[in-house]
Amino acid sequence: MAKHFISDIVEADLAEGKHARIQTRFPPEPNGYLHIGHAKSICLNFGLAEQYGGACNLRFDDTNPTKEEDEYVQAIKRDVAWLGFDWQEREYYASDYFEQLYEWAERLVEKGKAFVCDLTAEQVREHRGSLTEPGRESPYRDRSVAENLDLLRRMRAGEFPDGARTLRAKIDMASGNLNLRDPVMYRILHARHHRTGDAWSIYPMYDWAHGQSDSIERITHSICTLEFEDHRPLYDWFVAELGIFPPRQIEFARLNISHTVMSKRKLLRLVEEGHVSGWDDPRLPTIAGLRRRGYPPAAIRDFCDRIGVTKQESTVEFALLEHCVREELNRVALRRMAVLDPLKVTLVDWPEGKSEELEAVNNPEDPSAGTRTVRFGRELWIERDDFLEDPPKKFFRLAPGREVRLRWGYVVRCDEVVKNAAGEVIELRCTHDAATRGGGTPDGRKVKGTIHWVNAADAVDAEVRLYDHLFDREDPEAVEAGADFLSALNPASLEVRTGCKLEPALAAATPGERVQFERIGYFVADETDHAPGRPVFNRTATLRDTWARVQRQQGAE
Ligand code: ATP
Ligand code: MG
């Protein structure tokens, strides 16, 4: 794993003997599916633990019952495991700490460090002041310890309606840091929690739960994104007042990627309003979507390693993620032949009913992947755009009177073009050169082009889904003032092709299996809709590596 400022801190702490072993955690809130930004945090937290012989917990920060669901908990566990990380028995929930947190709240009340406040949410906001103006103290701030304790217990007992009161820390309404202006610790909320049911009618605020949850789990390095930098003094204050284990919080810049959105709120909208087929739509940057798109977990881990960990906000090109995917798939994906826009070729000099078995290499990058046989016969499918009736000079594929090599097969020549009444080309009548079996030209004549094909007699019909960026523009959030990010949706982000022709080996693909369709791109058998006898493939990526090309150009300049 690449080194960065956080691994430097961990190494220094270990060298100084501050900790015998490190403890990290990945703390998702189960209010949505994980996305590629979370993958960065997962790789960082689990990666550090792996690298330095520590452990990483999976902790659900489930403090907000109105937005959280068990469906999300299950999806998150599946995604973390799929990415290749193991939390073993360390699956924790902030809701398991509700009792401990409540006890600590009473302790702060007893110390005179917390009070029950009757201001409404609106009034609390008004009293808060701004970055330039100090806040005003709540008129309830000086309640006696006894009165505070009594009210807090009655809040817990469910005596008051939602929003009637809050428990607030008593810190400093004049602090330059707004987070220290008597922040709310508990709110009254008569809501059912996905784990604790109706046991609670008060729920801890994230800021009151998060730091102490880390402390309970004795997290040595509590790694989070930059927006929590200003919350750190508050977490430190709670820990110091309670005299409990002090985790060290370290902030890093969150990952942003071009051509997509990463906010859970926006992803939820895309799903709920039906702009995509679900949380696992292959166009979404969710882990479930990337999996269904065919991205290998190793490629995502490689990407997270390459982008590095810093404190500078930046946006990473989607093309870099695709580059990592191509590199991995180039190594491991078996090559297969598929025709997505079929045009019929008949070899008029090939006897009816005769077929031959040809040997085809499974992966030129990996000799251990071996070979397979493909059947070759009189009728074949080729890609419609591999033929041009009136070709320009540099077109080396098929055209009237011209020759082309059929991959693993023979050199063929187009002798006749058959059209329908509308004038569309519907068939090419060709002849083959029997001396060119396997692709060679014994007489040494030049045949520049090689195209892929599928044997018509045993071709398998398939549905193929061609995915592209979900958004047209690099930064969908930066649409014109007043416009919605949805206005940047790419209307051509999905093209469904039916009647595609596949070589028969592909019919046996298992859902989730990744392959390269020669000359076209990387594809995956859809994990949900692909079935024996009804193949459905998703395009993972084209073969054009725009990121590598730009790097080469920049290197050449
Ligand atoms: P929200 O809190 O608004 O619901 P979130 O994206 O912060 O959304 P969490 O479930 O709180 O979601 O995130 C879990 C962990 O993942 C946090 O530690 C968070 O800092 C980290 N994380 C979230 N988004 C990114 C990102 N884009 N890049 C890196 N880390 C991220
Ligand atoms: Mg968060």
mmCIF file of C-alpha atoms and ligand atoms in Angstrom, residues 27 29 38 206 225 227-228 254 264, ligand 2:
data_model
loop_
_atom_site.group_PDB
_atom_site.id
_atom_site.type_symbol
_atom_site.label_atom_id
_atom_site.label_comp_id
_atom_site.label_asym_id
_atom_site.label_seq_id
_atom_site.Cartn_x
_atom_site.Cartn_y
_atom_site.Cartn_z
ATOM 1 C CA PRO A 27 -18.272 3.809 10.690
ATOM 2 C CA GLU A 29 -24.491 5.310 8.881
ATOM 3 C CA HIS A 38 -16.763 5.007 1.097
ATOM 4 C CA TYR A 206 -24.181 12.140 16.042
ATOM 5 C CA THR A 225 -13.219 13.305 6.382
ATOM 6 C CA GLU A 227 -15.725 18.339 7.522
ATOM 7 C CA PHE A 228 -15.225 16.883 11.008
ATOM 8 C CA ARG A 254 -13.039 13.043 0.721
ATOM 9 C CA LYS A 264 -26.320 10.011 -0.347
HETATM 10 MG MG MG B 2 -21.211 10.927 7.588
#
